[in-house]
Short mmCIF file of C-alpha atoms in Angstrom, two decimals:
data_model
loop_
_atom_site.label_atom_id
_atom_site.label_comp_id
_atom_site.label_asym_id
_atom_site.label_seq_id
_atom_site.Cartn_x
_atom_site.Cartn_y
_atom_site.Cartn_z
CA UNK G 123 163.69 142.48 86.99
CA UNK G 124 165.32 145.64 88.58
CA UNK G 125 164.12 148.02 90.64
CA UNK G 126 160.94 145.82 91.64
CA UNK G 127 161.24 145.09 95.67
CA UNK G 128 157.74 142.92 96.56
CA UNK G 129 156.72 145.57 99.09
CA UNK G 130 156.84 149.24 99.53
CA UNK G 131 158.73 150.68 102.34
CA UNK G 132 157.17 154.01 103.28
CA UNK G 133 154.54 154.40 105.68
CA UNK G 134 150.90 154.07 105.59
CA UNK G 135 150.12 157.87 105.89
CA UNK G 136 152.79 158.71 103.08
CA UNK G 137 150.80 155.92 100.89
CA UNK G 138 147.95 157.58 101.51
CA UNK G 139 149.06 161.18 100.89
CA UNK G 140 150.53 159.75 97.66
CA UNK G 141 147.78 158.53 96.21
CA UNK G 142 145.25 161.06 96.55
CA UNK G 143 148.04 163.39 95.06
CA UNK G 144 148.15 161.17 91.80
CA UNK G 145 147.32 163.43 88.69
CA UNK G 146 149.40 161.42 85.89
CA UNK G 147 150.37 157.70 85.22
CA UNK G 148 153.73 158.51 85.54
CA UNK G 149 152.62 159.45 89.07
CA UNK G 150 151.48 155.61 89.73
CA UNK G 151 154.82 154.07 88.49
CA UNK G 152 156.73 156.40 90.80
CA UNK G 153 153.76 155.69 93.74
CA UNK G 154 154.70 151.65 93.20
CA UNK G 155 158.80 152.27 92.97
CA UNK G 156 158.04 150.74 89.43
CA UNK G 157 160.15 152.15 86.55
CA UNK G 158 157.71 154.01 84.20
CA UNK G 159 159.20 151.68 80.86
CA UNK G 160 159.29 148.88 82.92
CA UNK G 161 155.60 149.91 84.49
CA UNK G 162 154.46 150.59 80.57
CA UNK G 163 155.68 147.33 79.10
CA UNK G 164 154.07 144.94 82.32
CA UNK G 165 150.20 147.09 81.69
CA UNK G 166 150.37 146.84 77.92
CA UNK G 167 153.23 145.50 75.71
CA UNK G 168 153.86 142.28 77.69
CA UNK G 169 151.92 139.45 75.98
CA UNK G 170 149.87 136.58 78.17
CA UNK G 171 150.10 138.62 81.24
CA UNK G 172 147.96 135.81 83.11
CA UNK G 173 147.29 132.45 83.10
CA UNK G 174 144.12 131.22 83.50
CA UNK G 175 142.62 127.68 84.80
CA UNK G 176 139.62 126.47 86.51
CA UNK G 177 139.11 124.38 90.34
CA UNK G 178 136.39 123.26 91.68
CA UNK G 179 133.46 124.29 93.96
CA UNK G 180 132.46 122.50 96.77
CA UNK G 181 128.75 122.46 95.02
CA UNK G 182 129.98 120.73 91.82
CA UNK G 183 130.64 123.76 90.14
CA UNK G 184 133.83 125.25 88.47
CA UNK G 185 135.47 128.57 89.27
CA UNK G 186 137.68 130.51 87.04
CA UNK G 187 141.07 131.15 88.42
CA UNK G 188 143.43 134.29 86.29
CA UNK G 189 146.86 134.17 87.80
CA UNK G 190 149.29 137.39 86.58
CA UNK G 191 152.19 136.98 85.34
CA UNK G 192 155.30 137.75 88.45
CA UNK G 193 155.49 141.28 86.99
CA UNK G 194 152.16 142.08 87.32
CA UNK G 195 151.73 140.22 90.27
CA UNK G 196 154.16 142.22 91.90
CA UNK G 197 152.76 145.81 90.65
CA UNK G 198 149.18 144.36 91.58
CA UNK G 199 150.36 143.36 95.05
CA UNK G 200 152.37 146.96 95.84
CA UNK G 201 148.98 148.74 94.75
CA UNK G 202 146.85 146.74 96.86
CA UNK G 203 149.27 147.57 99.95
CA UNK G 204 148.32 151.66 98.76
CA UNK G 205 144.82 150.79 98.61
CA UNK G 206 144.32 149.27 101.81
CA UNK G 207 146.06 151.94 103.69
CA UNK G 208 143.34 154.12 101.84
CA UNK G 209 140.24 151.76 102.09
CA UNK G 210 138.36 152.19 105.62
CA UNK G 211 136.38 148.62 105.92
CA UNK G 212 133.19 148.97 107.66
CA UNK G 213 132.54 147.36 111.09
CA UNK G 214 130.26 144.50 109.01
CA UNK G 215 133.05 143.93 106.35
CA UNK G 216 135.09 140.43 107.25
CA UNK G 217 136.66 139.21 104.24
CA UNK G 218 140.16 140.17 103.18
CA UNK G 219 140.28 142.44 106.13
CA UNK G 220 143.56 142.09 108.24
CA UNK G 221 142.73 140.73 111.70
CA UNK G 222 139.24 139.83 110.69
CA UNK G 223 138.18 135.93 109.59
CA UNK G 224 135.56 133.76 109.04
CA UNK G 225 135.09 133.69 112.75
CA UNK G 226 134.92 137.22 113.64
CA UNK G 227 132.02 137.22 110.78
CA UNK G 228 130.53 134.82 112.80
CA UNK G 229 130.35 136.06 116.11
CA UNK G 230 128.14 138.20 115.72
CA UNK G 231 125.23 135.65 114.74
CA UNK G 232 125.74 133.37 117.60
CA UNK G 233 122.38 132.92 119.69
CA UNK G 234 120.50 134.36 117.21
CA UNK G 235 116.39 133.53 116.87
CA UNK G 236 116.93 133.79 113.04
CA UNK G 237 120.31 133.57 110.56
CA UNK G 238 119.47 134.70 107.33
CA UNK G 239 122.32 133.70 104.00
CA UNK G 240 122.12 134.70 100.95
CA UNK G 241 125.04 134.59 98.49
CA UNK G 242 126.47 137.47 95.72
CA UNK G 243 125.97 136.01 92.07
CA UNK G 244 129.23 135.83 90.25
CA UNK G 245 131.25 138.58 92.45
CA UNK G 246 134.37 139.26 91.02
CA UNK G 247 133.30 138.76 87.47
CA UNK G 248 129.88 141.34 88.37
CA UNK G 249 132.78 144.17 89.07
CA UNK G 250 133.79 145.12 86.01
CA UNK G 251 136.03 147.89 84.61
CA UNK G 252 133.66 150.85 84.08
CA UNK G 253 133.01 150.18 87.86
CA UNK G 254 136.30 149.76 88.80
CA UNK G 255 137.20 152.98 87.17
CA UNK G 256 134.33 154.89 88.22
CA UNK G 257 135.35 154.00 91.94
CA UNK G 258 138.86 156.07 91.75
CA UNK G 259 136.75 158.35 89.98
CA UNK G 260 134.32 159.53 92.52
CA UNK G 261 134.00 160.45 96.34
CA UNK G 262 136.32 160.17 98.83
CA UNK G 263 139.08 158.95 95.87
CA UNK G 264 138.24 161.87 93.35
CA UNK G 265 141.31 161.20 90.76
CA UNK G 266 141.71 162.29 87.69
CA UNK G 267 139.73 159.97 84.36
CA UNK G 268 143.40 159.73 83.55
CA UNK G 269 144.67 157.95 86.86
CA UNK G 270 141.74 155.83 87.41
CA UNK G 271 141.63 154.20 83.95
CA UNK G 272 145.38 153.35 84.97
CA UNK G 273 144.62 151.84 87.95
CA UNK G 274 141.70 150.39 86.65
CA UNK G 275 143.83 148.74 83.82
CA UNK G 276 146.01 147.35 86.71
CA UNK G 277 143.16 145.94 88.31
CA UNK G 278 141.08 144.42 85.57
CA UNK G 279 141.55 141.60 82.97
CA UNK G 280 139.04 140.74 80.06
CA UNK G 281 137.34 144.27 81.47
CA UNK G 282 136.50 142.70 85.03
CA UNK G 283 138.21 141.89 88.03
CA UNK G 284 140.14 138.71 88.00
CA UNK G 285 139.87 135.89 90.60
CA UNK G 286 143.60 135.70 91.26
CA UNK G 287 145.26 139.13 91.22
CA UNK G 288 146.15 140.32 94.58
CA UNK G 289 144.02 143.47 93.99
CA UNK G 290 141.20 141.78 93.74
CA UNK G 291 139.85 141.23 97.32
CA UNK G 292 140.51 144.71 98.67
CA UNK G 293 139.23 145.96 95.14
CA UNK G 294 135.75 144.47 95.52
CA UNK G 295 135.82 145.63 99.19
CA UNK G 296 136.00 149.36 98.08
CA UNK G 297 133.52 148.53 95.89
CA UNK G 298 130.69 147.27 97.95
CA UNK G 299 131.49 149.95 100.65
CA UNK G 300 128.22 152.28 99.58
CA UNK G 301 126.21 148.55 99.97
CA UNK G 302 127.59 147.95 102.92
CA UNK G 303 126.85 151.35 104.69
CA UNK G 304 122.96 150.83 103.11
CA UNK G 305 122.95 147.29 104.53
CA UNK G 306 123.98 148.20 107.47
CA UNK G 307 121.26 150.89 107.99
CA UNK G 308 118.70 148.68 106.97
CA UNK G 309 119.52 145.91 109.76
CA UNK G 310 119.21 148.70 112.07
CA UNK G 311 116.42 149.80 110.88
CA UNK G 312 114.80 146.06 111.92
CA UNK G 313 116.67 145.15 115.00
CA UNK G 314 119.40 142.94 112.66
CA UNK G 315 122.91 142.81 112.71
CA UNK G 316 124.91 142.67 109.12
CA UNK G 317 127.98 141.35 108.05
CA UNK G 318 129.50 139.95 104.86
CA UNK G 319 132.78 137.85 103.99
CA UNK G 320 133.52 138.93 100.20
CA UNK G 321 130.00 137.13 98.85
CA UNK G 322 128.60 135.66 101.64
CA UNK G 323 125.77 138.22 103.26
CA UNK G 324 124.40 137.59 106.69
CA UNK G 325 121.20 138.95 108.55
CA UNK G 326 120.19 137.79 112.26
CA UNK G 327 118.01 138.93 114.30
CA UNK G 328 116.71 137.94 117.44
CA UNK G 329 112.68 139.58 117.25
CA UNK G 330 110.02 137.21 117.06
CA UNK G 331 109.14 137.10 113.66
CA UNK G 332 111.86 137.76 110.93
CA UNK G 333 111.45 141.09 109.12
CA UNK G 334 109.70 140.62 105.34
CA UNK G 335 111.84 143.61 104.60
CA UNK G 336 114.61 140.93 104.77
CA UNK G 337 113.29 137.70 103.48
CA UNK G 338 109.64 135.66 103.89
CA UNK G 339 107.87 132.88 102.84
CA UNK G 340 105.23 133.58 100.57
CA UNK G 341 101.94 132.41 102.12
CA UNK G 342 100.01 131.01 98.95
CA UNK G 343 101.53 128.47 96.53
CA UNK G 344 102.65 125.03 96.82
CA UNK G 345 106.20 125.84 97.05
CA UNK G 346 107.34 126.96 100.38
CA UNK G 347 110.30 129.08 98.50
CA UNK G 348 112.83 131.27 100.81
CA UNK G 349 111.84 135.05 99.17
CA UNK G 350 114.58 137.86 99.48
CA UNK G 351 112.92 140.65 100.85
CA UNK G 352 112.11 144.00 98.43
CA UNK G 353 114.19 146.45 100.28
CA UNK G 354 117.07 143.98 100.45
CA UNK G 355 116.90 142.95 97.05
CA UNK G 356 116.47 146.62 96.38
CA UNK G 357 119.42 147.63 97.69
CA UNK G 358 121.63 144.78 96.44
CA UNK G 359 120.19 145.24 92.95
CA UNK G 360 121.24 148.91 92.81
CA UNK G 361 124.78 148.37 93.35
CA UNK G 362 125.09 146.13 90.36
CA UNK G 363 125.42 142.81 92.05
CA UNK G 364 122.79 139.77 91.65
CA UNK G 365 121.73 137.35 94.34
CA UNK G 366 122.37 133.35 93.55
CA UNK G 367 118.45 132.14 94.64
CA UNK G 368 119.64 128.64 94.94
CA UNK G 369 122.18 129.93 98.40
CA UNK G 370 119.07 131.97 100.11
CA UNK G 371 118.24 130.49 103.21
CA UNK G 372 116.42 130.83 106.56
CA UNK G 373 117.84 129.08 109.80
CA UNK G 374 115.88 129.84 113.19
CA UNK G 375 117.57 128.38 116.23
CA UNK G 376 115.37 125.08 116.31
CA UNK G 377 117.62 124.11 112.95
CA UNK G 378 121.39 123.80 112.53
CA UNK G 379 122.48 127.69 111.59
CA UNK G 380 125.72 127.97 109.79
CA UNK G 381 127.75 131.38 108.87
CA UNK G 382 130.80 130.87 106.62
CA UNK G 383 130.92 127.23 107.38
CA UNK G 384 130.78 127.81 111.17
CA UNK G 385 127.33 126.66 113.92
CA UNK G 386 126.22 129.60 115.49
CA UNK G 387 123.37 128.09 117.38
CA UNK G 388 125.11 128.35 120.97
CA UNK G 389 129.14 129.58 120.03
CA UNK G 390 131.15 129.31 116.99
CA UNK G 391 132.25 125.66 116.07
CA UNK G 392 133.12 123.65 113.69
CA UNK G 393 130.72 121.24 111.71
CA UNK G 394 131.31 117.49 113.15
CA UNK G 395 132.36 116.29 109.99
CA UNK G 396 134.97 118.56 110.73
CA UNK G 397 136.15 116.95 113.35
CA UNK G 398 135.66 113.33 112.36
CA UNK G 399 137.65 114.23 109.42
CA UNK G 400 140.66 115.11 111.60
CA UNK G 401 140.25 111.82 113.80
CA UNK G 402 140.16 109.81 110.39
CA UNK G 403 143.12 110.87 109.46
CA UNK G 404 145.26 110.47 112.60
CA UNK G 405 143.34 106.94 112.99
CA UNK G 406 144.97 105.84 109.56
CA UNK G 407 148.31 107.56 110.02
CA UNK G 408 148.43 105.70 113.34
CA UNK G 409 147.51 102.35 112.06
CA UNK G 410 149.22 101.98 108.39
CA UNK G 411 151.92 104.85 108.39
CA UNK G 412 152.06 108.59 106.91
CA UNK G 413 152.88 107.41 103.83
CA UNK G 414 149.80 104.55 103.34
CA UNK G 415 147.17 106.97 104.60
CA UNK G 416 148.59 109.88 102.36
CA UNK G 417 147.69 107.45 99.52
CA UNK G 418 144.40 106.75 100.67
CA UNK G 419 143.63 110.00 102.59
CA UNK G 420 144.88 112.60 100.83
CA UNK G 421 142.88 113.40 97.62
CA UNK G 422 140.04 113.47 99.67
CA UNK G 423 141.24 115.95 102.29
CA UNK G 424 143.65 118.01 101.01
CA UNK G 425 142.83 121.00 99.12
CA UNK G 426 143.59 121.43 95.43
CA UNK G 427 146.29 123.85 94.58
CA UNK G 428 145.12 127.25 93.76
CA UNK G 429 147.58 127.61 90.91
CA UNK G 430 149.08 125.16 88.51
CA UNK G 431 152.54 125.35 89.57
CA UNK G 432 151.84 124.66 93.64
CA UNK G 433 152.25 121.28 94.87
CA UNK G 434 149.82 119.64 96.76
CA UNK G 435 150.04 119.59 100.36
CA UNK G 436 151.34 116.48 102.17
CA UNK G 437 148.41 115.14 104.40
CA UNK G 438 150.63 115.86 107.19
CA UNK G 439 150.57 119.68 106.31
CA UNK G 440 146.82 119.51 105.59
CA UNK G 441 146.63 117.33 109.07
CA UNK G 442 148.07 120.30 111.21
CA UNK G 443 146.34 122.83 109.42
CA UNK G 444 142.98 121.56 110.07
CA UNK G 445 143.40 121.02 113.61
CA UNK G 446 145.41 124.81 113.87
CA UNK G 447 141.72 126.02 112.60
CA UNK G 448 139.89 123.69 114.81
CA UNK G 449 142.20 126.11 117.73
CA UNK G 450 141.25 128.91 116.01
CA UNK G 451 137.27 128.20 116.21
CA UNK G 452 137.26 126.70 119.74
CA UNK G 453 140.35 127.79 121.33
CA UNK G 454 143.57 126.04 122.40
CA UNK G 455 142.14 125.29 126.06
CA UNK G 456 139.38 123.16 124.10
CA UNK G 457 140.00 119.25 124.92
CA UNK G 458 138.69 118.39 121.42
CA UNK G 459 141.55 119.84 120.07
CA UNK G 460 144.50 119.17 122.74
CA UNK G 461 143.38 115.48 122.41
CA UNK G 462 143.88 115.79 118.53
CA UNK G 463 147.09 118.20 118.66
CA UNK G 464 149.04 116.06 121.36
CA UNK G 465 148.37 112.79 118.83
CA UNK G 466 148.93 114.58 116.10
CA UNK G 467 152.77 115.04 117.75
CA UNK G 468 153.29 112.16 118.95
CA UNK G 469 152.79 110.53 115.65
CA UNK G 470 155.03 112.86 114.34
CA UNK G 471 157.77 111.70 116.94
CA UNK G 472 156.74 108.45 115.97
CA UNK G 473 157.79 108.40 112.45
CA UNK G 474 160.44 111.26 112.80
CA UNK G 475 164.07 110.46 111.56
CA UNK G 476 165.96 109.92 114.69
CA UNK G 477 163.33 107.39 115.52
CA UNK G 478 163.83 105.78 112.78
CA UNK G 479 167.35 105.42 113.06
CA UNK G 480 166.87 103.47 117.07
CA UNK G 481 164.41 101.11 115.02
CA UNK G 482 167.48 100.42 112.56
CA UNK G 483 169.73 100.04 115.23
CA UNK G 484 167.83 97.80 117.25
CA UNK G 485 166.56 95.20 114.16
CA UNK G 486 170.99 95.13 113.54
CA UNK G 487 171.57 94.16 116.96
CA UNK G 488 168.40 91.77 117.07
CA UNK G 489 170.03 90.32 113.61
CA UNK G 490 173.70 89.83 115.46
CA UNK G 491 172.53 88.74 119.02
CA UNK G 492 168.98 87.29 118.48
CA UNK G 493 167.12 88.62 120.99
CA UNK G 494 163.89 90.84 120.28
CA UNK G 495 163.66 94.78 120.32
CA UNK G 496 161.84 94.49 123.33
CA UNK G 497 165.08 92.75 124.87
CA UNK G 498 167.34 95.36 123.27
#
């Protein structure tokens, strides 16, 4: 495919100045380096430009996955470098934000007298191309109908924004930044602190009694059920997007509170499943071999591949991974994880090749003189 480098070369600023001067589609081929045939046939002659296949949810669930075609992949992922040289995240935003994780989201709930959850309904299905073009469309973008149905057709598959396309994530960022900004007001407004990681919204607070603004318990009925709040639920509603009921929940610092899979209650950790899942694994490895406890271990630890064509990871991969994140959470000076990194090495010196070879060599000369490796 010529002429189609994976990244664009120019600076941020030029980006930027580019694409608010857009006025034609010829414009955006010549914005991505993209020849303008080459641009026309990837957007709308080329036939199954995705491939699409579903994985599973950690509730049971099944998630649609649409993966473009290397093409459109590549145009995708040189448009969403442009846009996030042009998108300004919010303090509250997290998720696909560069030096931002699912620890910085949590930080700011640690200590808290209340954690509030609640989850976004079906988020990048909910964005769909009307909104997608409507965003280019109006303030601070303001391009042309012309340019944003082009960049909206970039964007979008089956009229809504795919789960897979690199333009996704920054995409639905741009589009929740008017939410954001009201969501933000409306924690100040009652002593709370905001943030969200793509669907996952977060209140805390540390006032006595949690605002009703935000969430209560209704006071008559049987069922003690979690209520979102009507100026929440106000503002969530009018930006198109639909709370999941069954992922509302109210943690106050006598329970176990939990943002984006991390305890707040006293500093960010990890769950201690977490970490009994990481001793479990070096426990096998160091009793029956790599290969043995890969059998055994890893379809239940190591994650399923987001697209067809990837291989799973060896448990090994999946092994360092896990405790890299347990570093990430708790910090390399934490004895939790220097205990399970320095095993986690020496088993790898263990069973490394050279080491190998000196057990080789030693069973040959045990063969030829009869004495034991110990002797050797």
């Amino acid at each position: 495919m010529e002429n189609l480098s994976l990244l664009l070369e120019r600076s941020c600023e030029d980006l930027c100045e580019d694409f608010h001067s857009l006025k034609t589609p010829r414009d955006v081929a010549a914005l991505l380096d993209v020849p303008y045939k080459r641009f026309v046939y990837h957007l709308y002659k080329e036939e199954n430009r995705y491939t699409s296949f579903e994985i599973p949810k950690k509730s049971g669930d099944r998630r649609t996955i649409s993966a473009p075609v290397i093409g459109l992949k590549i145009i995708q992922r040189k448009l969403s470098q442009v846009l996030y040289c042009v998108y300004n995240p919010k303090p509250s935003v997290h998720g696909f934000v560069p030096a931002k994780s699912i620890l910085t989201n949590a930080l700011p709930h640690v200590k808290k007298r209340y954690v509030l959850n609640a989850d976004l309904k079906d988020f990048f299905p909910s964005i769909n191309f009307g909104r997608v073009r409507g965003l280019f469309m109006a303030a601070p973008y303001g391009l042309s109908p012309e340019v944003a149905t082009v960049l909206a057709q970039i964007c979008c598959y089956e009229g809504k924004l795919p789960q897979g396309a690199p333009t996704s994530p920054v995409v639905s960022n741009m589009i929740c930044a008017r939410m954001d900004r009201q969501l933000q007001h409306l924690a100040k407004e009652y002593r709370s602190t905001y943030t969200r990681y793509a669907d996952d919204i977060t209140f805390s607070t540390t006032v006595p009694k949690f605002p009703k603004a935000l969430a209560y318990v209704p006071e008559e009925g049987d069922e003690k059920k979690l209520i979102l709040g009507e100026k929440l639920a106000e503002i969530i509603i009018s930006n198109d997007f639909r709370v999941n009921e069954q992922k509302v929940r109210l943690q106050d610092k006598r329970s176990h509170q939990e943002v984006t899979g991390l305890t707040v209650n006293e500093f960010p950790n990890v769950d201690r499943r977490y970490v009994r899942s990481i001793r479990a694994i070096l426990h096998a490895w160091d009793k029956f071999g790599l290969q043995k406890a890969q059998e055994v271990y890893l379809e239940k630890y190591a994650p399923t591949p987001r697209y067809p064509q990837q291989e799973k990871s060896s448990l090994k991969q999946v092994l360092h991974g896990k405790i890299e994140f347990l570093a990430m959470v708790r910090g390399k000076e934490d004895q939790i994880y220097q205990k399970h990194i320095k095993k986690y090495f020496e088993l790898s010196q263990r069973d490394s090749i050279p080491h190998k070879a000196i057990l080789v060599r030693q069973e040959a000369v045990h063969e030829q003189t009869g004495t034991s490796n110990d002797e050797v």
